[in-house]
Amino acid sequence: MASYTKAAQQWATFARAWYLIDGKLQPPGKLAAMSVIRLQGKHKPMYHALSDCGDHVVIINTRHIAFSGNKWEQKVYSSHSGYPGGLKQVTATQLHLKDPTAVVKLAIYRMLPKNLHRRTMMQRLHLFPEDVIPEDIRNNLVEELAQPRRIPKRLDEYTQEEIDAFPMLWTP
Amino acid sequence: MAAPSLLRGGWSRLVSGFLGLGGGWARPPARALRQVVEVTEGSTTVIEGKIIEDVKTPTPPNPSGQCPICRWNLKHKYNYEDVLLLSQFIRSDGGMLPRRITGLCLEEHKKVAVCVQMAHRAGLLPNHRPLLPEGHVSKKPKLNRYLTRWSVKSVKPIWKRGPKWCRVPFRVGHPLLMDNINYGQKPVYLNH
């Protein structure tokens, strides 16, 4: 732009940024869609598939993600070891209890383009089940992205004034 | 005496029912809003629900509606998140109030029931839980969810979803709420 030195402009264009996303009460598919765009570098105007312009993405609170519908019971994650009788099918609930980051990790892995860059992009993804982040990653973070889903308020989170302001629809 | 008052009560109900048969289902409320009053006299405690005579309810924008939702012009405008509205139609243990008490029309009663179920499963009504014995710890895993159509215990895993052209979809939300006004550009997807 106008008043930056060439070196500063080059650094700002090609530096790898670290983004933070809070996954509390968020659907893992939408989290994955947001992170995949940033891991590939498609949010940058100078994107090119070969220019390795992807950024780092840190997702916290993956233990508290929320699936819409009955997906916790209905969604099945399957894997086959290649040997006969080696099919393992696990529901999303069982997988999540075993490994709280697996659901988000698989969602992102399956949304990335199926090429050799996928593994490097997965190495730039950092998932944490709670909001405890190591010191060095916390120092690298640049921006926190907005959560994809608007979280509704619980009934006990409303103040008494808001409850009184809402009219009574019917009287017995 | 008890007998004449009982007879009169019975007659008035018969007469009002008769009048109601000609028109719609609308009849005057038999109960009223009550306030719990507890009076202790020596060793006797009397807990009474005193009927409040003058209830200051604000006038609804459409007084000619048949059910509370139509009267307040909320026909296609509420969802599982509007807990302030839904909490007016539920009991303290989370169950729905009967239609003859609340005065809702059948389709709105069903929609509110569906929204209340979804709100319970999303954990938006934490204080309307059924009474459990003390010290009861549930062994179910506490997972966050929203827009759940079916009860958690009743759903089976979809072991084979099939190929893309005949995929078994995940059902989200409820078809009764398809007519809700959507202010965003994206339509409401019920099949994921």
GROMACS .gro file of C-alpha atoms in nm:
model
  364
    1MET     CA    1   0.000   0.000   0.000
    2ALA     CA    2   0.095   0.367   0.014
    3SER     CA    3   0.335   0.432   0.302
    4TYR     CA    4   0.490   0.088   0.369
    5THR     CA    5   0.845  -0.002   0.272
    6LYS     CA    6   0.883  -0.277   0.014
    7ALA     CA    7   1.023  -0.512   0.276
    8ALA     CA    8   0.737  -0.452   0.517
    9GLN     CA    9   0.481  -0.499   0.239
   10GLN     CA   10   0.646  -0.827   0.134
   11TRP     CA   11   0.653  -0.948   0.494
   12ALA     CA   12   0.285  -0.864   0.547
   13THR     CA   13   0.188  -1.043   0.224
   14PHE     CA   14   0.380  -1.366   0.270
   15ALA     CA   15   0.388  -1.413   0.647
   16ARG     CA   16   0.197  -1.705   0.787
   17ALA     CA   17  -0.075  -1.589   1.030
   18TRP     CA   18  -0.223  -1.780   1.323
   19TYR     CA   19  -0.603  -1.775   1.360
   20LEU     CA   20  -0.805  -1.879   1.665
   21ILE     CA   21  -1.158  -2.022   1.649
   22ASP     CA   22  -1.368  -2.105   1.956
   23GLY     CA   23  -1.566  -2.423   1.895
   24LYS     CA   24  -1.797  -2.397   2.198
   25LEU     CA   25  -2.155  -2.495   2.098
   26GLN     CA   26  -2.060  -2.470   1.729
   27PRO     CA   27  -2.132  -2.724   1.454
   28PRO     CA   28  -1.807  -2.899   1.353
   29GLY     CA   29  -1.892  -2.883   0.981
   30LYS     CA   30  -1.907  -2.504   0.982
   31LEU     CA   31  -1.587  -2.482   1.188
   32ALA     CA   32  -1.423  -2.709   0.933
   33ALA     CA   33  -1.543  -2.497   0.639
   34MET     CA   34  -1.397  -2.181   0.793
   35SER     CA   35  -1.065  -2.345   0.882
   36VAL     CA   36  -1.023  -2.516   0.544
   37ILE     CA   37  -1.043  -2.178   0.366
   38ARG     CA   38  -0.770  -2.040   0.589
   39LEU     CA   39  -0.550  -2.350   0.582
   40GLN     CA   40  -0.544  -2.342   0.204
   41GLY     CA   41  -0.485  -1.967   0.189
   42LYS     CA   42  -0.799  -1.900  -0.015
   43HIS     CA   43  -0.880  -1.596   0.201
   44LYS     CA   44  -0.579  -1.416   0.046
   45PRO     CA   45  -0.599  -1.231  -0.288
   46MET     CA   46  -0.255  -1.368  -0.388
   47TYR     CA   47  -0.362  -1.733  -0.343
   48HIS     CA   48  -0.202  -1.992  -0.564
   49ALA     CA   49  -0.217  -2.365  -0.503
   50LEU     CA   50   0.160  -2.407  -0.542
   51SER     CA   51   0.269  -2.103  -0.343
   52ASP     CA   52   0.220  -2.257   0.004
   53CYS     CA   53   0.027  -1.956   0.135
   54GLY     CA   54  -0.183  -2.134   0.396
   55ASP     CA   55  -0.208  -2.009   0.753
   56HIS     CA   56  -0.223  -2.180   1.091
   57VAL     CA   57  -0.560  -2.242   1.256
   58VAL     CA   58  -0.606  -2.315   1.626
   59ILE     CA   59  -0.947  -2.449   1.735
   60ILE     CA   60  -1.023  -2.456   2.109
   61ASN     CA   61  -1.310  -2.616   2.305
   62THR     CA   62  -1.351  -2.901   2.057
   63ARG     CA   63  -1.495  -3.106   2.342
   64HIS     CA   64  -1.797  -2.870   2.348
   65ILE     CA   65  -1.898  -2.879   1.983
   66ALA     CA   66  -2.267  -2.918   1.903
   67PHE     CA   67  -2.409  -3.129   1.623
   68SER     CA   68  -2.746  -3.027   1.476
   69GLY     CA   69  -3.017  -3.290   1.456
   70ASN     CA   70  -2.952  -3.639   1.589
   71LYS     CA   71  -2.607  -3.668   1.433
   72TRP     CA   72  -2.444  -3.764   1.762
   73GLU     CA   73  -2.640  -4.091   1.744
   74GLN     CA   74  -2.679  -4.132   1.368
   75LYS     CA   75  -2.338  -4.035   1.226
   76VAL     CA   76  -2.106  -4.333   1.190
   77TYR     CA   77  -1.730  -4.311   1.141
   78SER     CA   78  -1.597  -4.623   0.968
   79SER     CA   79  -1.246  -4.748   0.913
   80HIS     CA   80  -1.111  -5.071   0.769
   81SER     CA   81  -0.772  -5.209   0.853
   82GLY     CA   82  -0.750  -5.397   0.522
   83TYR     CA   83  -0.769  -5.738   0.689
   84PRO     CA   84  -1.087  -5.948   0.667
   85GLY     CA   85  -1.322  -5.866   0.951
   86GLY     CA   86  -1.133  -5.544   1.007
   87LEU     CA   87  -1.426  -5.305   0.968
   88LYS     CA   88  -1.463  -5.078   1.267
   89GLN     CA   89  -1.775  -4.862   1.285
   90VAL     CA   90  -1.809  -4.614   1.566
   91THR     CA   91  -2.086  -4.361   1.629
   92ALA     CA   92  -1.994  -3.995   1.666
   93THR     CA   93  -2.075  -4.013   2.040
   94GLN     CA   94  -1.836  -4.302   2.102
   95LEU     CA   95  -1.561  -4.142   1.892
   96HIS     CA   96  -1.600  -3.808   2.070
   97LEU     CA   97  -1.579  -3.968   2.415
   98LYS     CA   98  -1.267  -4.157   2.311
   99ASP     CA   99  -1.095  -3.857   2.148
  100PRO     CA  100  -1.257  -3.511   2.179
  101THR     CA  101  -1.064  -3.365   1.884
  102ALA     CA  102  -1.130  -3.649   1.638
  103VAL     CA  103  -1.464  -3.525   1.503
  104VAL     CA  104  -1.331  -3.182   1.405
  105LYS     CA  105  -1.003  -3.331   1.278
  106LEU     CA  106  -1.181  -3.576   1.048
  107ALA     CA  107  -1.421  -3.308   0.927
  108ILE     CA  108  -1.133  -3.081   0.826
  109TYR     CA  109  -0.927  -3.366   0.678
  110ARG     CA  110  -1.217  -3.469   0.456
  111MET     CA  111  -1.289  -3.111   0.344
  112LEU     CA  112  -0.933  -3.033   0.236
  113PRO     CA  113  -0.838  -3.097  -0.129
  114LYS     CA  114  -0.727  -3.454  -0.177
  115ASN     CA  115  -0.366  -3.391  -0.275
  116LEU     CA  116  -0.023  -3.411  -0.117
  117HIS     CA  117  -0.060  -3.063   0.036
  118ARG     CA  118  -0.334  -3.197   0.264
  119ARG     CA  119  -0.091  -3.350   0.514
  120THR     CA  120   0.110  -3.026   0.546
  121MET     CA  121  -0.212  -2.830   0.594
  122MET     CA  122  -0.320  -3.074   0.866
  123GLN     CA  123   0.013  -3.016   1.039
  124ARG     CA  124  -0.073  -2.645   1.048
  125LEU     CA  125  -0.403  -2.721   1.222
  126HIS     CA  126  -0.396  -2.726   1.604
  127LEU     CA  127  -0.690  -2.866   1.800
  128PHE     CA  128  -0.741  -2.841   2.174
  129PRO     CA  129  -1.030  -3.003   2.361
  130GLU     CA  130  -1.054  -2.727   2.627
  131ASP     CA  131  -0.943  -2.363   2.618
  132VAL     CA  132  -0.598  -2.447   2.756
  133ILE     CA  133  -0.341  -2.355   2.491
  134PRO     CA  134   0.036  -2.391   2.518
  135GLU     CA  135   0.226  -2.066   2.581
  136ASP     CA  136   0.410  -2.050   2.247
  137ILE     CA  137   0.094  -2.101   2.039
  138ARG     CA  138  -0.088  -1.839   2.243
  139ASN     CA  139   0.187  -1.588   2.170
  140ASN     CA  140   0.159  -1.651   1.796
  141LEU     CA  141  -0.215  -1.590   1.766
  142VAL     CA  142  -0.309  -1.295   1.548
  143GLU     CA  143  -0.687  -1.287   1.519
  144GLU     CA  144  -0.987  -1.461   1.666
  145LEU     CA  145  -1.251  -1.542   1.404
  146ALA     CA  146  -1.623  -1.495   1.466
  147GLN     CA  147  -1.818  -1.806   1.560
  148PRO     CA  148  -2.029  -1.941   1.272
  149ARG     CA  149  -2.342  -2.008   1.478
  150ARG     CA  150  -2.532  -1.760   1.695
  151ILE     CA  151  -2.568  -1.926   2.037
  152PRO     CA  152  -2.923  -1.894   2.181
  153LYS     CA  153  -2.966  -1.775   2.539
  154ARG     CA  154  -3.076  -2.022   2.803
  155LEU     CA  155  -3.379  -1.936   3.016
  156ASP     CA  156  -3.167  -1.869   3.325
  157GLU     CA  157  -2.939  -1.635   3.127
  158TYR     CA  158  -3.219  -1.385   3.072
  159THR     CA  159  -3.231  -1.096   3.321
  160GLN     CA  160  -3.544  -1.049   3.530
  161GLU     CA  161  -3.617  -0.723   3.341
  162GLU     CA  162  -3.619  -0.902   3.007
  163ILE     CA  163  -3.848  -1.172   3.148
  164ASP     CA  164  -4.086  -0.907   3.285
  165ALA     CA  165  -4.078  -0.707   2.962
  166PHE     CA  166  -4.201  -1.010   2.765
  167PRO     CA  167  -4.584  -1.001   2.774
  168MET     CA  168  -4.798  -1.288   2.900
  169LEU     CA  169  -4.960  -1.438   2.593
  170TRP     CA  170  -5.252  -1.602   2.774
  171THR     CA  171  -5.415  -1.606   3.116
  172PRO     CA  172  -5.569  -1.921   3.260
  173MET     CA  173  -7.586  -2.512   5.101
  174ALA     CA  174  -7.355  -2.702   4.873
  175ALA     CA  175  -7.623  -2.849   4.642
  176PRO     CA  176  -7.766  -2.529   4.476
  177SER     CA  177  -7.414  -2.386   4.410
  178LEU     CA  178  -7.304  -2.718   4.258
  179LEU     CA  179  -7.616  -2.728   4.041
  180ARG     CA  180  -7.567  -2.367   3.935
  181GLY     CA  181  -7.202  -2.435   3.849
  182GLY     CA  182  -7.306  -2.740   3.647
  183TRP     CA  183  -7.587  -2.553   3.468
  184SER     CA  184  -7.368  -2.256   3.376
  185ARG     CA  185  -7.108  -2.492   3.232
  186LEU     CA  186  -7.377  -2.679   3.030
  187VAL     CA  187  -7.521  -2.351   2.902
  188SER     CA  188  -7.183  -2.203   2.809
  189GLY     CA  189  -7.090  -2.534   2.643
  190PHE     CA  190  -7.416  -2.522   2.445
  191LEU     CA  191  -7.344  -2.165   2.332
  192GLY     CA  192  -6.989  -2.266   2.246
  193LEU     CA  193  -7.106  -2.556   2.023
  194GLY     CA  194  -7.278  -2.316   1.783
  195GLY     CA  195  -6.973  -2.098   1.722
  196GLY     CA  196  -6.609  -2.211   1.761
  197TRP     CA  197  -6.430  -2.366   2.058
  198ALA     CA  198  -6.399  -2.023   2.229
  199ARG     CA  199  -6.545  -2.009   2.580
  200PRO     CA  200  -6.460  -1.797   2.887
  201PRO     CA  201  -6.170  -1.929   3.100
  202ALA     CA  202  -6.294  -2.144   3.390
  203ARG     CA  203  -5.976  -2.088   3.593
  204ALA     CA  204  -5.794  -1.764   3.663
  205LEU     CA  205  -5.441  -1.646   3.741
  206ARG     CA  206  -5.374  -1.723   4.105
  207GLN     CA  207  -5.121  -1.601   4.358
  208VAL     CA  208  -4.988  -1.843   4.620
  209VAL     CA  209  -5.055  -1.707   4.973
  210GLU     CA  210  -4.920  -1.889   5.277
  211VAL     CA  211  -5.078  -1.809   5.617
  212THR     CA  212  -4.948  -1.966   5.941
  213GLU     CA  213  -5.189  -1.955   6.241
  214GLY     CA  214  -5.035  -2.131   6.538
  215SER     CA  215  -4.981  -2.490   6.428
  216THR     CA  216  -5.187  -2.469   6.105
  217THR     CA  217  -5.036  -2.344   5.779
  218VAL     CA  218  -5.285  -2.263   5.505
  219ILE     CA  219  -5.141  -2.243   5.151
  220GLU     CA  220  -5.404  -2.091   4.924
  221GLY     CA  221  -5.406  -1.992   4.560
  222LYS     CA  222  -5.597  -1.662   4.566
  223ILE     CA  223  -5.753  -1.564   4.235
  224ILE     CA  224  -5.613  -1.231   4.112
  225GLU     CA  225  -5.917  -1.028   4.003
  226ASP     CA  226  -5.764  -0.748   3.794
  227VAL     CA  227  -5.477  -0.889   3.588
  228LYS     CA  228  -5.307  -0.613   3.395
  229THR     CA  229  -5.238  -0.790   3.066
  230PRO     CA  230  -5.129  -0.569   2.772
  231THR     CA  231  -5.372  -0.572   2.481
  232PRO     CA  232  -5.258  -0.797   2.197
  233PRO     CA  233  -5.210  -0.633   1.852
  234ASN     CA  234  -5.474  -0.861   1.696
  235PRO     CA  235  -5.752  -0.919   1.955
  236SER     CA  236  -5.971  -1.102   1.702
  237GLY     CA  237  -5.735  -1.402   1.686
  238GLN     CA  238  -5.849  -1.745   1.800
  239CYS     CA  239  -5.530  -1.856   1.979
  240PRO     CA  240  -5.268  -1.657   2.173
  241ILE     CA  241  -5.015  -1.691   1.888
  242CYS     CA  242  -5.255  -1.543   1.631
  243ARG     CA  243  -5.358  -1.268   1.872
  244TRP     CA  244  -4.998  -1.156   1.916
  245ASN     CA  245  -4.912  -1.196   1.543
  246LEU     CA  246  -4.645  -1.456   1.610
  247LYS     CA  247  -4.778  -1.716   1.367
  248HIS     CA  248  -4.463  -1.811   1.174
  249LYS     CA  249  -4.212  -1.616   1.378
  250TYR     CA  250  -4.092  -1.834   1.666
  251ASN     CA  251  -3.839  -2.114   1.691
  252TYR     CA  252  -3.677  -2.337   1.951
  253GLU     CA  253  -3.455  -2.047   2.069
  254ASP     CA  254  -3.747  -1.824   2.182
  255VAL     CA  255  -3.747  -1.966   2.532
  256LEU     CA  256  -3.937  -1.671   2.685
  257LEU     CA  257  -4.235  -1.760   2.466
  258LEU     CA  258  -4.209  -2.136   2.505
  259SER     CA  259  -4.175  -2.120   2.883
  260GLN     CA  260  -4.527  -1.975   2.905
  261PHE     CA  261  -4.676  -2.301   2.773
  262ILE     CA  262  -4.487  -2.555   2.985
  263ARG     CA  263  -4.525  -2.703   3.335
  264SER     CA  264  -4.251  -2.673   3.593
  265ASP     CA  265  -4.122  -3.023   3.512
  266GLY     CA  266  -4.098  -2.946   3.141
  267GLY     CA  267  -4.419  -3.103   3.004
  268MET     CA  268  -4.662  -2.913   2.782
  269LEU     CA  269  -4.984  -2.766   2.923
  270PRO     CA  270  -5.304  -2.906   2.769
  271ARG     CA  271  -5.459  -2.724   2.476
  272ARG     CA  272  -5.791  -2.664   2.649
  273ILE     CA  273  -5.607  -2.465   2.919
  274THR     CA  274  -5.375  -2.258   2.702
  275GLY     CA  275  -5.627  -2.199   2.421
  276LEU     CA  276  -5.386  -2.271   2.135
  277CYS     CA  277  -5.515  -2.400   1.804
  278LEU     CA  278  -5.409  -2.755   1.714
  279GLU     CA  279  -5.134  -2.673   1.465
  280GLU     CA  280  -4.978  -2.408   1.690
  281HIS     CA  281  -4.996  -2.643   1.989
  282LYS     CA  282  -4.808  -2.908   1.790
  283LYS     CA  283  -4.548  -2.651   1.675
  284VAL     CA  284  -4.495  -2.526   2.029
  285ALA     CA  285  -4.466  -2.885   2.155
  286VAL     CA  286  -4.200  -2.958   1.892
  287CYS     CA  287  -4.009  -2.637   1.977
  288VAL     CA  288  -4.026  -2.718   2.349
  289GLN     CA  289  -3.884  -3.066   2.284
  290MET     CA  290  -3.601  -2.916   2.079
  291ALA     CA  291  -3.531  -2.656   2.346
  292HIS     CA  292  -3.513  -2.927   2.616
  293ARG     CA  293  -3.270  -3.132   2.409
  294ALA     CA  294  -3.059  -2.821   2.341
  295GLY     CA  295  -3.040  -2.758   2.716
  296LEU     CA  296  -3.213  -2.418   2.698
  297LEU     CA  297  -3.460  -2.499   2.980
  298PRO     CA  298  -3.231  -2.614   3.262
  299ASN     CA  299  -3.475  -2.547   3.548
  300HIS     CA  300  -3.771  -2.736   3.397
  301ARG     CA  301  -3.629  -3.081   3.456
  302PRO     CA  302  -3.845  -3.372   3.588
  303LEU     CA  303  -3.801  -3.453   3.957
  304LEU     CA  304  -3.534  -3.715   4.018
  305PRO     CA  305  -3.438  -3.883   4.347
  306GLU     CA  306  -3.159  -3.702   4.531
  307GLY     CA  307  -2.803  -3.788   4.447
  308HIS     CA  308  -2.903  -3.939   4.112
  309VAL     CA  309  -2.612  -3.904   3.869
  310SER     CA  310  -2.703  -3.975   3.507
  311LYS     CA  311  -2.457  -4.195   3.319
  312LYS     CA  312  -2.547  -4.047   2.980
  313PRO     CA  313  -2.270  -3.841   2.815
  314LYS     CA  314  -2.360  -3.471   2.818
  315LEU     CA  315  -2.324  -3.369   2.454
  316ASN     CA  316  -2.432  -3.035   2.309
  317ARG     CA  317  -2.694  -3.051   2.036
  318TYR     CA  318  -2.960  -2.831   1.871
  319LEU     CA  319  -3.254  -2.876   1.632
  320THR     CA  320  -3.290  -3.242   1.732
  321ARG     CA  321  -3.604  -3.390   1.582
  322TRP     CA  322  -3.606  -3.727   1.760
  323SER     CA  323  -3.538  -3.828   2.117
  324VAL     CA  324  -3.181  -3.923   2.197
  325LYS     CA  325  -3.261  -4.271   2.324
  326SER     CA  326  -3.478  -4.369   2.028
  327VAL     CA  327  -3.237  -4.300   1.741
  328LYS     CA  328  -3.030  -4.576   1.585
  329PRO     CA  329  -2.700  -4.519   1.399
  330ILE     CA  330  -2.714  -4.509   1.020
  331TRP     CA  331  -2.459  -4.782   0.951
  332LYS     CA  332  -2.486  -4.757   0.570
  333ARG     CA  333  -2.566  -4.415   0.425
  334GLY     CA  334  -2.555  -4.532   0.064
  335PRO     CA  335  -2.400  -4.371  -0.247
  336LYS     CA  336  -2.435  -4.001  -0.324
  337TRP     CA  337  -2.730  -4.040  -0.557
  338CYS     CA  338  -2.942  -4.216  -0.295
  339ARG     CA  339  -2.792  -4.088   0.026
  340VAL     CA  340  -2.976  -4.140   0.358
  341PRO     CA  341  -2.992  -3.782   0.494
  342PHE     CA  342  -2.956  -3.667   0.853
  343ARG     CA  343  -3.288  -3.511   0.952
  344VAL     CA  344  -3.251  -3.174   1.125
  345GLY     CA  345  -3.524  -2.947   1.262
  346HIS     CA  346  -3.888  -3.033   1.204
  347PRO     CA  347  -4.115  -3.010   0.896
  348LEU     CA  348  -4.384  -2.826   1.096
  349LEU     CA  349  -4.147  -2.530   1.123
  350MET     CA  350  -4.085  -2.509   0.746
  351ASP     CA  351  -4.329  -2.217   0.711
  352ASN     CA  352  -4.134  -1.992   0.948
  353ILE     CA  353  -4.029  -1.655   0.809
  354ASN     CA  354  -3.662  -1.668   0.716
  355TYR     CA  355  -3.490  -1.330   0.702
  356GLY     CA  356  -3.162  -1.466   0.566
  357GLN     CA  357  -3.094  -1.558   0.204
  358LYS     CA  358  -3.029  -1.926   0.273
  359PRO     CA  359  -3.338  -2.149   0.293
  360VAL     CA  360  -3.400  -2.375   0.593
  361TYR     CA  361  -3.244  -2.716   0.522
  362LEU     CA  362  -3.412  -3.008   0.694
  363ASN     CA  363  -3.194  -3.278   0.534
  364HIS     CA  364  -2.820  -3.259   0.594
   0.00000   0.00000   0.00000
